[in-house]
mmCIF file of C-alpha atoms and ligand atoms in Angstrom:
data_model
loop_
_atom_site.group_PDB
_atom_site.id
_atom_site.type_symbol
_atom_site.label_atom_id
_atom_site.label_comp_id
_atom_site.label_asym_id
_atom_site.label_seq_id
_atom_site.Cartn_x
_atom_site.Cartn_y
_atom_site.Cartn_z
ATOM 1 C CA UNK A 6 -153.157 -36.910 -27.040
ATOM 2 C CA UNK A 7 -149.618 -37.208 -27.883
ATOM 3 C CA UNK A 8 -147.255 -34.323 -27.078
ATOM 4 C CA UNK A 9 -143.902 -33.581 -28.704
ATOM 5 C CA UNK A 10 -140.662 -35.011 -26.924
ATOM 6 C CA UNK A 11 -138.360 -32.471 -25.577
ATOM 7 C CA UNK A 12 -134.907 -32.955 -23.946
ATOM 8 C CA UNK A 13 -134.566 -30.225 -21.356
ATOM 9 C CA UNK A 14 -131.216 -29.544 -19.794
ATOM 10 C CA UNK A 15 -131.040 -28.717 -16.255
ATOM 11 C CA UNK A 16 -128.634 -25.824 -15.403
ATOM 12 C CA UNK A 17 -128.129 -27.387 -11.928
ATOM 13 C CA UNK A 18 -125.489 -29.370 -13.377
ATOM 14 C CA UNK A 19 -123.872 -26.750 -15.702
ATOM 15 C CA UNK A 20 -120.819 -24.671 -14.891
ATOM 16 C CA UNK A 21 -122.165 -21.435 -13.904
ATOM 17 C CA UNK A 22 -119.219 -19.663 -14.949
ATOM 18 C CA UNK A 23 -119.515 -20.746 -18.515
ATOM 19 C CA UNK A 24 -123.145 -20.396 -18.581
ATOM 20 C CA UNK A 25 -123.442 -18.677 -22.070
ATOM 21 C CA UNK A 26 -121.142 -20.766 -23.839
ATOM 22 C CA UNK A 27 -122.856 -23.835 -22.467
ATOM 23 C CA UNK A 28 -126.249 -22.660 -23.401
ATOM 24 C CA UNK A 29 -124.949 -21.831 -26.998
ATOM 25 C CA UNK A 30 -123.916 -25.497 -27.256
ATOM 26 C CA UNK A 31 -127.304 -26.544 -26.430
ATOM 27 C CA UNK A 32 -128.966 -24.200 -28.680
ATOM 28 C CA UNK A 33 -126.804 -25.522 -31.342
ATOM 29 C CA UNK A 34 -128.093 -29.235 -30.408
ATOM 30 C CA UNK A 35 -131.667 -28.146 -30.967
ATOM 31 C CA UNK A 36 -132.807 -27.891 -27.477
ATOM 32 C CA UNK A 37 -135.860 -25.620 -27.072
ATOM 33 C CA UNK A 38 -136.123 -25.156 -23.283
ATOM 34 C CA UNK A 39 -133.862 -25.141 -20.131
ATOM 35 C CA UNK A 40 -134.581 -26.242 -16.786
ATOM 36 C CA UNK A 41 -133.995 -24.033 -13.696
ATOM 37 C CA UNK A 42 -134.142 -25.498 -10.349
ATOM 38 C CA UNK A 43 -134.900 -23.207 -7.642
ATOM 39 C CA UNK A 44 -134.297 -24.517 -3.985
ATOM 40 C CA UNK A 45 -134.656 -22.494 -0.824
ATOM 41 C CA UNK A 46 -133.033 -24.569 1.887
ATOM 42 C CA UNK A 47 -136.233 -25.093 3.518
ATOM 43 C CA UNK A 48 -138.622 -27.225 1.285
ATOM 44 C CA UNK A 49 -135.313 -29.114 0.339
ATOM 45 C CA UNK A 50 -131.913 -29.057 1.958
ATOM 46 C CA UNK A 51 -130.114 -27.283 -0.975
ATOM 47 C CA UNK A 52 -130.065 -23.498 -1.683
ATOM 48 C CA UNK A 53 -129.626 -22.749 -5.457
ATOM 49 C CA UNK A 54 -131.112 -20.050 -7.884
ATOM 50 C CA UNK A 55 -133.700 -17.398 -7.577
ATOM 51 C CA UNK A 56 -135.270 -14.670 -9.762
ATOM 52 C CA UNK A 57 -132.070 -12.824 -10.365
ATOM 53 C CA UNK A 58 -130.505 -15.792 -12.209
ATOM 54 C CA UNK A 59 -133.687 -16.534 -14.141
ATOM 55 C CA UNK A 60 -133.782 -12.927 -15.554
ATOM 56 C CA UNK A 61 -130.026 -13.517 -16.207
ATOM 57 C CA UNK A 62 -130.385 -16.282 -18.272
ATOM 58 C CA UNK A 63 -133.329 -14.711 -20.041
ATOM 59 C CA UNK A 64 -130.908 -11.917 -21.376
ATOM 60 C CA UNK A 65 -128.707 -14.647 -22.942
ATOM 61 C CA UNK A 66 -131.251 -17.112 -24.449
ATOM 62 C CA UNK A 67 -134.338 -17.117 -26.359
ATOM 63 C CA UNK A 68 -134.745 -20.740 -25.265
ATOM 64 C CA UNK A 69 -138.088 -21.314 -23.068
ATOM 65 C CA UNK A 70 -137.349 -21.305 -19.343
ATOM 66 C CA UNK A 71 -138.997 -24.090 -17.232
ATOM 67 C CA UNK A 72 -138.621 -23.198 -13.638
ATOM 68 C CA UNK A 73 -139.249 -25.724 -11.122
ATOM 69 C CA UNK A 74 -139.867 -24.113 -7.671
ATOM 70 C CA UNK A 75 -138.585 -26.602 -4.808
ATOM 71 C CA UNK A 76 -139.584 -23.791 -2.055
ATOM 72 C CA UNK A 77 -142.183 -23.363 0.585
ATOM 73 C CA UNK A 78 -144.792 -20.790 0.134
ATOM 74 C CA UNK A 79 -144.273 -20.592 -3.650
ATOM 75 C CA UNK A 80 -147.271 -18.501 -4.294
ATOM 76 C CA UNK A 81 -145.298 -15.513 -2.566
ATOM 77 C CA UNK A 82 -142.723 -15.779 -5.584
ATOM 78 C CA UNK A 83 -144.905 -16.464 -8.728
ATOM 79 C CA UNK A 84 -145.128 -12.818 -10.255
ATOM 80 C CA UNK A 85 -141.352 -12.427 -9.364
ATOM 81 C CA UNK A 86 -140.333 -15.466 -11.366
ATOM 82 C CA UNK A 87 -143.068 -14.573 -13.975
ATOM 83 C CA UNK A 88 -141.476 -11.125 -14.221
ATOM 84 C CA UNK A 89 -137.919 -12.613 -14.578
ATOM 85 C CA UNK A 90 -138.956 -14.357 -17.775
ATOM 86 C CA UNK A 91 -140.224 -17.815 -17.012
ATOM 87 C CA UNK A 92 -142.182 -19.454 -19.554
ATOM 88 C CA UNK A 93 -143.294 -22.413 -17.201
ATOM 89 C CA UNK A 94 -143.737 -22.588 -13.569
ATOM 90 C CA UNK A 95 -143.882 -25.442 -11.646
ATOM 91 C CA UNK A 96 -144.865 -25.631 -8.041
ATOM 92 C CA UNK A 97 -144.787 -28.435 -5.474
ATOM 93 C CA UNK A 98 -147.852 -30.124 -4.482
ATOM 94 C CA UNK A 99 -146.552 -30.978 -0.987
ATOM 95 C CA UNK A 100 -145.628 -27.185 -0.404
ATOM 96 C CA UNK A 101 -149.054 -25.883 -1.339
ATOM 97 C CA UNK A 102 -151.728 -26.390 0.943
ATOM 98 C CA UNK A 103 -154.096 -23.817 -1.409
ATOM 99 C CA UNK A 104 -152.729 -25.371 -4.566
ATOM 100 C CA UNK A 105 -155.663 -24.454 -6.693
ATOM 101 C CA UNK A 106 -155.605 -20.963 -5.655
ATOM 102 C CA UNK A 107 -151.477 -20.904 -6.586
ATOM 103 C CA UNK A 108 -152.310 -22.494 -10.113
ATOM 104 C CA UNK A 109 -154.730 -19.800 -10.637
ATOM 105 C CA UNK A 110 -151.988 -17.107 -9.787
ATOM 106 C CA UNK A 111 -149.612 -18.733 -12.272
ATOM 107 C CA UNK A 112 -152.195 -18.747 -14.900
ATOM 108 C CA UNK A 113 -152.801 -14.959 -14.419
ATOM 109 C CA UNK A 114 -149.275 -14.306 -14.384
ATOM 110 C CA UNK A 115 -149.530 -15.427 -18.185
ATOM 111 C CA UNK A 116 -146.984 -18.286 -17.535
ATOM 112 C CA UNK A 117 -147.567 -22.276 -18.408
ATOM 113 C CA UNK A 118 -149.088 -23.609 -15.115
ATOM 114 C CA UNK A 119 -147.208 -26.900 -13.618
ATOM 115 C CA UNK A 120 -147.181 -29.059 -10.697
ATOM 116 C CA UNK A 121 -144.232 -31.207 -9.555
ATOM 117 C CA UNK A 122 -144.780 -34.214 -7.343
ATOM 118 C CA UNK A 123 -142.522 -36.143 -4.984
ATOM 119 C CA UNK A 124 -141.920 -39.870 -5.112
ATOM 120 C CA UNK A 125 -144.244 -40.728 -2.410
ATOM 121 C CA UNK A 126 -147.270 -38.500 -3.882
ATOM 122 C CA UNK A 127 -149.755 -40.340 -5.800
ATOM 123 C CA UNK A 128 -150.982 -39.396 -9.395
ATOM 124 C CA UNK A 129 -154.774 -39.413 -7.895
ATOM 125 C CA UNK A 130 -153.738 -36.275 -5.794
ATOM 126 C CA UNK A 131 -153.820 -34.261 -9.013
ATOM 127 C CA UNK A 132 -157.036 -35.543 -10.319
ATOM 128 C CA UNK A 133 -159.238 -32.391 -9.429
ATOM 129 C CA UNK A 134 -156.718 -29.850 -10.645
ATOM 130 C CA UNK A 135 -155.649 -31.431 -13.885
ATOM 131 C CA UNK A 136 -158.003 -29.549 -16.159
ATOM 132 C CA UNK A 137 -155.927 -26.478 -14.953
ATOM 133 C CA UNK A 138 -152.398 -27.907 -15.819
ATOM 134 C CA UNK A 139 -150.111 -27.654 -18.802
ATOM 135 C CA UNK A 140 -147.303 -29.795 -17.089
ATOM 136 C CA UNK A 141 -146.930 -32.521 -14.437
ATOM 137 C CA UNK A 142 -143.431 -32.940 -13.337
ATOM 138 C CA UNK A 143 -143.224 -36.383 -11.974
ATOM 139 C CA UNK A 144 -140.093 -36.325 -9.719
ATOM 140 C CA UNK A 145 -137.999 -39.394 -10.346
ATOM 141 C CA UNK A 146 -135.578 -38.885 -7.646
ATOM 142 C CA UNK A 147 -136.238 -37.160 -4.128
ATOM 143 C CA UNK A 148 -135.890 -33.282 -4.977
ATOM 144 C CA UNK A 149 -132.684 -31.267 -3.690
ATOM 145 C CA UNK A 150 -129.641 -32.567 -5.550
ATOM 146 C CA UNK A 151 -128.528 -33.442 -8.927
ATOM 147 C CA UNK A 152 -126.714 -36.815 -9.928
ATOM 148 C CA UNK A 153 -129.188 -39.229 -8.175
ATOM 149 C CA UNK A 154 -130.522 -42.642 -9.401
ATOM 150 C CA UNK A 155 -133.832 -42.716 -11.251
ATOM 151 C CA UNK A 156 -136.374 -44.517 -9.215
ATOM 152 C CA UNK A 157 -138.194 -47.095 -11.703
ATOM 153 C CA UNK A 158 -141.368 -47.531 -9.610
ATOM 154 C CA UNK A 159 -142.417 -44.044 -10.793
ATOM 155 C CA UNK A 160 -143.032 -45.346 -14.255
ATOM 156 C CA UNK A 161 -146.732 -46.659 -13.691
ATOM 157 C CA UNK A 162 -147.254 -43.134 -11.966
ATOM 158 C CA UNK A 163 -146.553 -41.527 -15.502
ATOM 159 C CA UNK A 164 -148.844 -43.730 -17.239
ATOM 160 C CA UNK A 165 -151.604 -42.890 -14.601
ATOM 161 C CA UNK A 166 -151.002 -39.499 -15.076
ATOM 162 C CA UNK A 167 -151.462 -39.560 -18.734
ATOM 163 C CA UNK A 168 -154.570 -41.296 -18.746
ATOM 164 C CA UNK A 169 -156.074 -38.713 -16.005
ATOM 165 C CA UNK A 170 -155.149 -35.883 -18.622
ATOM 166 C CA UNK A 171 -156.774 -37.825 -21.406
ATOM 167 C CA UNK A 172 -159.949 -38.351 -19.253
ATOM 168 C CA UNK A 173 -160.410 -34.626 -18.970
ATOM 169 C CA UNK A 174 -159.406 -34.197 -22.635
ATOM 170 C CA UNK A 175 -156.637 -32.200 -21.820
ATOM 171 C CA UNK A 176 -153.189 -32.042 -23.366
ATOM 172 C CA UNK A 177 -150.792 -31.839 -20.443
ATOM 173 C CA UNK A 178 -147.027 -32.472 -20.674
ATOM 174 C CA UNK A 179 -145.802 -35.170 -18.325
ATOM 175 C CA UNK A 180 -142.132 -34.249 -17.453
ATOM 176 C CA UNK A 181 -139.677 -36.611 -15.676
ATOM 177 C CA UNK A 182 -137.155 -34.960 -13.447
ATOM 178 C CA UNK A 183 -134.081 -36.778 -11.885
ATOM 179 C CA UNK A 184 -131.799 -39.675 -12.879
ATOM 180 C CA UNK A 185 -132.449 -39.308 -16.765
ATOM 181 C CA UNK A 186 -130.057 -41.030 -18.951
ATOM 182 C CA UNK A 187 -130.552 -42.446 -22.477
ATOM 183 C CA UNK A 188 -131.873 -45.584 -20.963
ATOM 184 C CA UNK A 189 -134.241 -44.134 -18.349
ATOM 185 C CA UNK A 190 -135.427 -41.502 -20.813
ATOM 186 C CA UNK A 191 -136.614 -44.516 -23.017
ATOM 187 C CA UNK A 192 -138.281 -46.072 -20.279
ATOM 188 C CA UNK A 193 -140.015 -42.983 -19.377
ATOM 189 C CA UNK A 194 -141.177 -42.061 -22.829
ATOM 190 C CA UNK A 195 -142.351 -45.693 -23.204
ATOM 191 C CA UNK A 196 -144.574 -44.987 -20.179
ATOM 192 C CA UNK A 197 -145.985 -41.764 -21.576
ATOM 193 C CA UNK A 198 -143.502 -38.930 -20.622
ATOM 194 C CA UNK A 199 -142.689 -36.500 -23.129
ATOM 195 C CA UNK A 200 -140.586 -33.761 -21.313
ATOM 196 C CA UNK A 201 -137.268 -35.096 -20.048
ATOM 197 C CA UNK A 202 -135.182 -33.111 -17.911
ATOM 198 C CA UNK A 203 -131.493 -33.930 -17.568
ATOM 199 C CA UNK A 204 -128.668 -32.486 -15.768
ATOM 200 C CA UNK A 205 -125.699 -34.591 -14.821
ATOM 201 C CA UNK A 206 -126.117 -36.894 -17.999
ATOM 202 C CA UNK A 207 -125.700 -33.645 -20.296
ATOM 203 C CA UNK A 208 -123.264 -31.471 -18.444
ATOM 204 C CA UNK A 209 -121.103 -34.359 -17.180
ATOM 205 C CA UNK A 210 -121.008 -36.585 -20.137
ATOM 206 C CA UNK A 211 -117.486 -37.850 -21.197
ATOM 207 C CA UNK A 212 -118.048 -36.632 -24.774
ATOM 208 C CA UNK A 213 -119.168 -33.002 -23.579
ATOM 209 C CA UNK A 214 -122.339 -31.426 -23.383
ATOM 210 C CA UNK A 215 -123.338 -32.127 -27.255
ATOM 211 C CA UNK A 216 -122.367 -35.602 -26.692
ATOM 212 C CA UNK A 217 -124.647 -35.584 -23.601
ATOM 213 C CA UNK A 218 -127.602 -34.166 -25.317
ATOM 214 C CA UNK A 219 -126.990 -36.708 -28.260
ATOM 215 C CA UNK A 220 -126.894 -39.737 -25.832
ATOM 216 C CA UNK A 221 -130.171 -38.799 -24.685
ATOM 217 C CA UNK A 222 -131.766 -38.530 -28.010
ATOM 218 C CA UNK A 223 -130.035 -41.668 -29.029
ATOM 219 C CA UNK A 224 -131.762 -43.323 -26.164
ATOM 220 C CA UNK A 225 -135.186 -42.483 -27.414
ATOM 221 C CA UNK A 226 -134.388 -42.518 -31.106
ATOM 222 C CA UNK A 227 -137.257 -45.109 -31.946
ATOM 223 C CA UNK A 228 -139.752 -43.228 -30.005
ATOM 224 C CA UNK A 229 -139.004 -39.866 -31.689
HETATM 225 C C1 DX5 B 330 -133.498 -32.413 -8.625
HETATM 226 C C2 DX5 B 330 -133.846 -31.381 -9.641
HETATM 227 C C3 DX5 B 330 -133.450 -31.961 -10.928
HETATM 228 C C4 DX5 B 330 -131.950 -32.147 -11.006
HETATM 229 C C5 DX5 B 330 -131.782 -33.418 -11.978
HETATM 230 O O1 DX5 B 330 -134.235 -31.986 -7.244
HETATM 231 O O2 DX5 B 330 -135.264 -31.063 -9.715
HETATM 232 O O3 DX5 B 330 -133.974 -31.150 -11.937
HETATM 233 O O4 DX5 B 330 -131.319 -31.300 -11.874
HETATM 234 O O5 DX5 B 330 -130.474 -33.681 -11.904
HETATM 235 P P1 DX5 B 330 -129.795 -35.223 -12.726
HETATM 236 O O6 DX5 B 330 -130.358 -35.084 -14.190
HETATM 237 O O7 DX5 B 330 -128.445 -35.015 -12.437
HETATM 238 O O8 DX5 B 330 -130.478 -36.219 -11.771
HETATM 239 ZN ZN1 ZN B 331 -136.160 -29.984 -11.302
#
Protein backbone atom coordinates (compact mmCIF):
# COMPACT_ATOMS: atom_id res chain seq x y z
CA UNK A 1 0.00 0.00 0.00
CA UNK A 2 1.57 3.25 -1.11
CA UNK A 3 1.38 6.19 1.20
CA UNK A 4 1.55 9.87 0.49
CA UNK A 5 5.04 11.41 0.57
CA UNK A 6 5.52 14.09 3.22
CA UNK A 7 8.53 16.35 3.72
CA UNK A 8 8.61 17.02 7.46
CA UNK A 9 10.82 19.87 8.71
CA UNK A 10 12.59 19.18 12.01
CA UNK A 11 12.43 22.14 14.37
CA UNK A 12 15.71 21.04 15.96
CA UNK A 13 17.45 23.02 13.20
CA UNK A 14 15.09 26.02 13.33
CA UNK A 15 15.98 29.43 14.74
CA UNK A 16 13.96 29.15 17.93
CA UNK A 17 13.83 32.96 18.30
CA UNK A 18 12.01 33.22 14.96
CA UNK A 19 9.92 30.09 15.16
CA UNK A 20 6.57 31.51 14.09
CA UNK A 21 8.07 33.27 11.03
CA UNK A 22 9.90 30.11 10.02
CA UNK A 23 6.82 27.94 10.43
CA UNK A 24 4.80 30.42 8.36
CA UNK A 25 7.33 30.04 5.51
CA UNK A 26 7.00 26.26 5.68
CA UNK A 27 3.21 26.50 5.64
CA UNK A 28 3.58 28.61 2.51
CA UNK A 29 5.68 25.86 0.93
CA UNK A 30 2.94 23.31 1.53
CA UNK A 31 4.40 21.50 4.55
CA UNK A 32 1.72 19.56 6.38
CA UNK A 33 3.67 18.33 9.38
CA UNK A 34 6.47 19.45 11.70
CA UNK A 35 8.89 17.13 13.51
CA UNK A 36 9.76 17.89 17.14
CA UNK A 37 12.77 16.14 18.69
CA UNK A 38 12.49 15.55 22.42
CA UNK A 39 15.83 14.62 24.04
CA UNK A 40 16.43 14.00 27.73
CA UNK A 41 20.21 13.92 28.18
CA UNK A 42 19.93 10.25 29.16
CA UNK A 43 18.74 8.17 26.21
CA UNK A 44 20.75 10.56 24.06
CA UNK A 45 23.45 13.01 25.21
CA UNK A 46 21.58 16.15 24.18
CA UNK A 47 18.68 17.97 25.91
CA UNK A 48 16.09 19.78 23.78
CA UNK A 49 12.36 20.35 23.98
CA UNK A 50 9.50 19.14 26.18
CA UNK A 51 5.70 19.39 26.32
CA UNK A 52 5.96 23.12 27.05
CA UNK A 53 7.44 23.73 23.58
CA UNK A 54 5.01 21.35 21.89
CA UNK A 55 2.07 23.26 23.34
CA UNK A 56 3.62 26.59 22.27
CA UNK A 57 4.06 25.33 18.70
CA UNK A 58 0.50 23.95 18.81
CA UNK A 59 -0.76 27.49 19.45
CA UNK A 60 0.99 29.03 16.42
CA UNK A 61 0.23 26.47 13.69
CA UNK A 62 -2.38 24.01 12.49
CA UNK A 63 0.27 21.72 10.97
CA UNK A 64 0.32 18.19 12.39
CA UNK A 65 2.98 17.70 15.04
CA UNK A 66 5.15 14.58 14.78
CA UNK A 67 6.83 14.21 18.16
CA UNK A 68 9.93 11.99 18.39
CA UNK A 69 10.67 10.97 21.98
CA UNK A 70 14.37 10.22 22.48
CA UNK A 71 13.89 9.71 26.21
CA UNK A 72 14.06 6.91 28.75
CA UNK A 73 10.76 5.73 30.25
CA UNK A 74 8.72 7.38 27.48
CA UNK A 75 5.50 5.85 28.88
CA UNK A 76 5.65 8.38 31.72
CA UNK A 77 5.21 11.28 29.31
CA UNK A 78 2.73 9.98 26.72
CA UNK A 79 -0.26 11.75 28.24
CA UNK A 80 1.64 15.04 28.71
CA UNK A 81 2.65 15.14 25.03
CA UNK A 82 -0.85 14.13 23.91
CA UNK A 83 -2.30 16.95 26.03
CA UNK A 84 0.29 19.37 24.62
CA UNK A 85 -1.04 18.72 21.11
CA UNK A 86 1.07 15.97 19.54
CA UNK A 87 -0.63 14.28 16.58
CA UNK A 88 1.96 11.50 16.25
CA UNK A 89 4.09 10.13 19.11
CA UNK A 90 7.09 7.90 18.42
CA UNK A 91 8.95 6.17 21.22
CA UNK A 92 12.26 4.37 20.84
CA UNK A 93 12.26 0.59 20.70
CA UNK A 94 15.57 0.64 22.61
CA UNK A 95 14.06 2.69 25.48
CA UNK A 96 10.93 0.57 25.86
CA UNK A 97 11.17 -2.80 27.64
CA UNK A 98 7.33 -2.92 27.63
CA UNK A 99 6.86 -1.54 24.15
CA UNK A 100 3.49 -3.22 23.54
CA UNK A 101 2.00 -1.60 26.64
CA UNK A 102 3.47 1.81 25.74
CA UNK A 103 1.99 1.61 22.24
CA UNK A 104 -1.41 0.81 23.77
CA UNK A 105 -1.06 3.92 25.93
CA UNK A 106 -0.33 6.10 22.90
CA UNK A 107 -3.34 4.66 21.06
CA UNK A 108 -5.59 5.23 24.07
CA UNK A 109 -4.39 8.85 24.25
CA UNK A 110 -5.88 9.33 20.77
CA UNK A 111 -2.55 9.95 19.04
CA UNK A 112 -1.02 8.18 16.01
CA UNK A 113 1.29 5.42 17.14
CA UNK A 114 4.97 5.38 16.19
CA UNK A 115 8.17 3.52 17.01
CA UNK A 116 11.67 4.75 16.20
CA UNK A 117 14.57 2.34 15.76
CA UNK A 118 18.27 3.09 16.06
CA UNK A 119 20.62 2.14 13.23
CA UNK A 120 21.68 -1.10 14.98
CA UNK A 121 18.13 -2.36 15.56
CA UNK A 122 16.89 -4.81 12.94
CA UNK A 123 13.54 -4.37 11.18
CA UNK A 124 12.48 -7.78 12.48
CA UNK A 125 12.36 -6.41 16.06
CA UNK A 126 9.06 -4.74 15.14
CA UNK A 127 7.34 -7.73 13.52
CA UNK A 128 5.07 -8.52 16.46
CA UNK A 129 3.93 -4.93 17.03
CA UNK A 130 3.50 -4.01 13.35
CA UNK A 131 -0.32 -4.39 13.53
CA UNK A 132 -0.36 -1.59 16.14
CA UNK A 133 1.72 0.96 14.23
CA UNK A 134 0.90 4.01 12.14
CA UNK A 135 4.55 5.07 11.72
CA UNK A 136 7.99 3.48 11.91
CA UNK A 137 10.83 5.98 12.22
CA UNK A 138 13.96 4.43 10.72
CA UNK A 139 16.80 6.44 12.23
CA UNK A 140 19.27 7.09 9.43
CA UNK A 141 21.79 8.62 11.87
CA UNK A 142 22.49 7.84 15.51
CA UNK A 143 19.94 9.95 17.42
CA UNK A 144 21.00 12.95 19.46
CA UNK A 145 22.13 15.67 17.06
CA UNK A 146 21.20 17.34 13.81
CA UNK A 147 23.62 17.76 10.94
CA UNK A 148 24.98 14.20 10.76
CA UNK A 149 25.48 12.11 7.62
CA UNK A 150 22.89 9.66 6.33
CA UNK A 151 23.85 6.00 6.89
CA UNK A 152 23.19 4.30 3.53
CA UNK A 153 23.07 0.77 4.96
CA UNK A 154 19.68 1.72 6.42
CA UNK A 155 18.08 1.56 2.95
CA UNK A 156 17.44 -2.22 2.91
CA UNK A 157 15.85 -1.91 6.35
CA UNK A 158 13.28 0.51 4.91
CA UNK A 159 12.29 -2.03 2.29
CA UNK A 160 12.04 -4.82 4.88
CA UNK A 161 9.77 -2.74 7.10
CA UNK A 162 7.49 -1.89 4.21
CA UNK A 163 7.24 -5.58 3.31
CA UNK A 164 6.43 -6.42 6.95
CA UNK A 165 3.65 -3.80 6.98
CA UNK A 166 2.23 -5.25 3.77
CA UNK A 167 2.39 -8.75 5.28
CA UNK A 168 -0.07 -7.67 7.97
CA UNK A 169 -2.09 -5.66 5.42
CA UNK A 170 -1.49 -2.47 7.30
CA UNK A 171 -0.79 1.00 5.98
CA UNK A 172 2.25 2.10 7.95
CA UNK A 173 4.18 5.25 7.16
CA UNK A 174 7.90 4.59 6.87
CA UNK A 175 9.73 7.65 8.14
CA UNK A 176 13.43 8.40 7.71
CA UNK A 177 15.16 10.75 10.11
CA UNK A 178 18.71 12.07 9.90
CA UNK A 179 20.92 13.31 7.10
CA UNK A 180 18.05 13.79 4.66
CA UNK A 181 18.90 15.93 1.61
CA UNK A 182 17.44 15.96 -1.89
CA UNK A 183 19.72 13.09 -2.81
CA UNK A 184 19.24 10.87 0.25
CA UNK A 185 15.50 11.60 0.23
CA UNK A 186 15.32 10.17 -3.26
CA UNK A 187 17.18 7.00 -2.23
CA UNK A 188 14.92 6.61 0.81
CA UNK A 189 11.75 7.04 -1.25
CA UNK A 190 13.01 4.50 -3.78
CA UNK A 191 13.55 2.06 -0.90
CA UNK A 192 9.96 2.61 0.31
CA UNK A 193 10.02 5.53 2.75
CA UNK A 194 7.25 8.13 2.53
CA UNK A 195 7.84 10.44 5.52
CA UNK A 196 11.06 12.41 5.12
CA UNK A 197 12.28 14.36 8.15
CA UNK A 198 14.83 17.07 7.39
CA UNK A 199 16.40 19.66 9.67
CA UNK A 200 19.72 21.05 8.48
CA UNK A 201 18.93 20.60 4.78
CA UNK A 202 15.88 22.86 5.15
CA UNK A 203 16.84 25.41 7.82
CA UNK A 204 20.49 25.91 6.79
CA UNK A 205 20.00 25.93 3.04
CA UNK A 206 21.86 28.72 1.21
CA UNK A 207 18.60 29.76 -0.49
CA UNK A 208 16.73 29.94 2.81
CA UNK A 209 14.03 27.77 4.28
CA UNK A 210 11.78 27.87 1.23
CA UNK A 211 14.77 26.94 -0.94
CA UNK A 212 15.67 24.07 1.36
CA UNK A 213 12.16 22.66 1.34
CA UNK A 214 12.05 22.95 -2.46
CA UNK A 215 15.47 21.26 -2.84
CA UNK A 216 14.12 18.13 -1.14
CA UNK A 217 10.98 18.25 -3.24
CA UNK A 218 13.20 18.52 -6.35
CA UNK A 219 15.24 15.53 -5.17
CA UNK A 220 12.19 13.28 -5.10
CA UNK A 221 10.34 14.99 -7.95
CA UNK A 222 10.15 11.95 -10.15
CA UNK A 223 8.69 9.92 -7.31
CA UNK A 224 5.91 12.36 -6.38
C1 LIG B 1 18.32 13.39 15.36
C2 LIG B 1 16.89 13.84 15.19
C3 LIG B 1 16.54 14.37 13.85
C4 LIG B 1 17.29 15.61 13.46
C5 LIG B 1 17.64 15.46 12.01
O1 LIG B 1 18.46 12.74 16.58
O2 LIG B 1 16.00 12.77 15.45
O3 LIG B 1 15.14 14.60 13.73
O4 LIG B 1 16.57 16.80 13.63
O5 LIG B 1 18.48 16.50 11.66
P1 LIG B 1 19.23 16.57 10.25
O6 LIG B 1 18.17 16.61 9.19
O7 LIG B 1 20.01 17.82 10.37
O8 LIG B 1 20.08 15.32 10.15
ZN1 LIG C 1 13.82 13.09 15.02
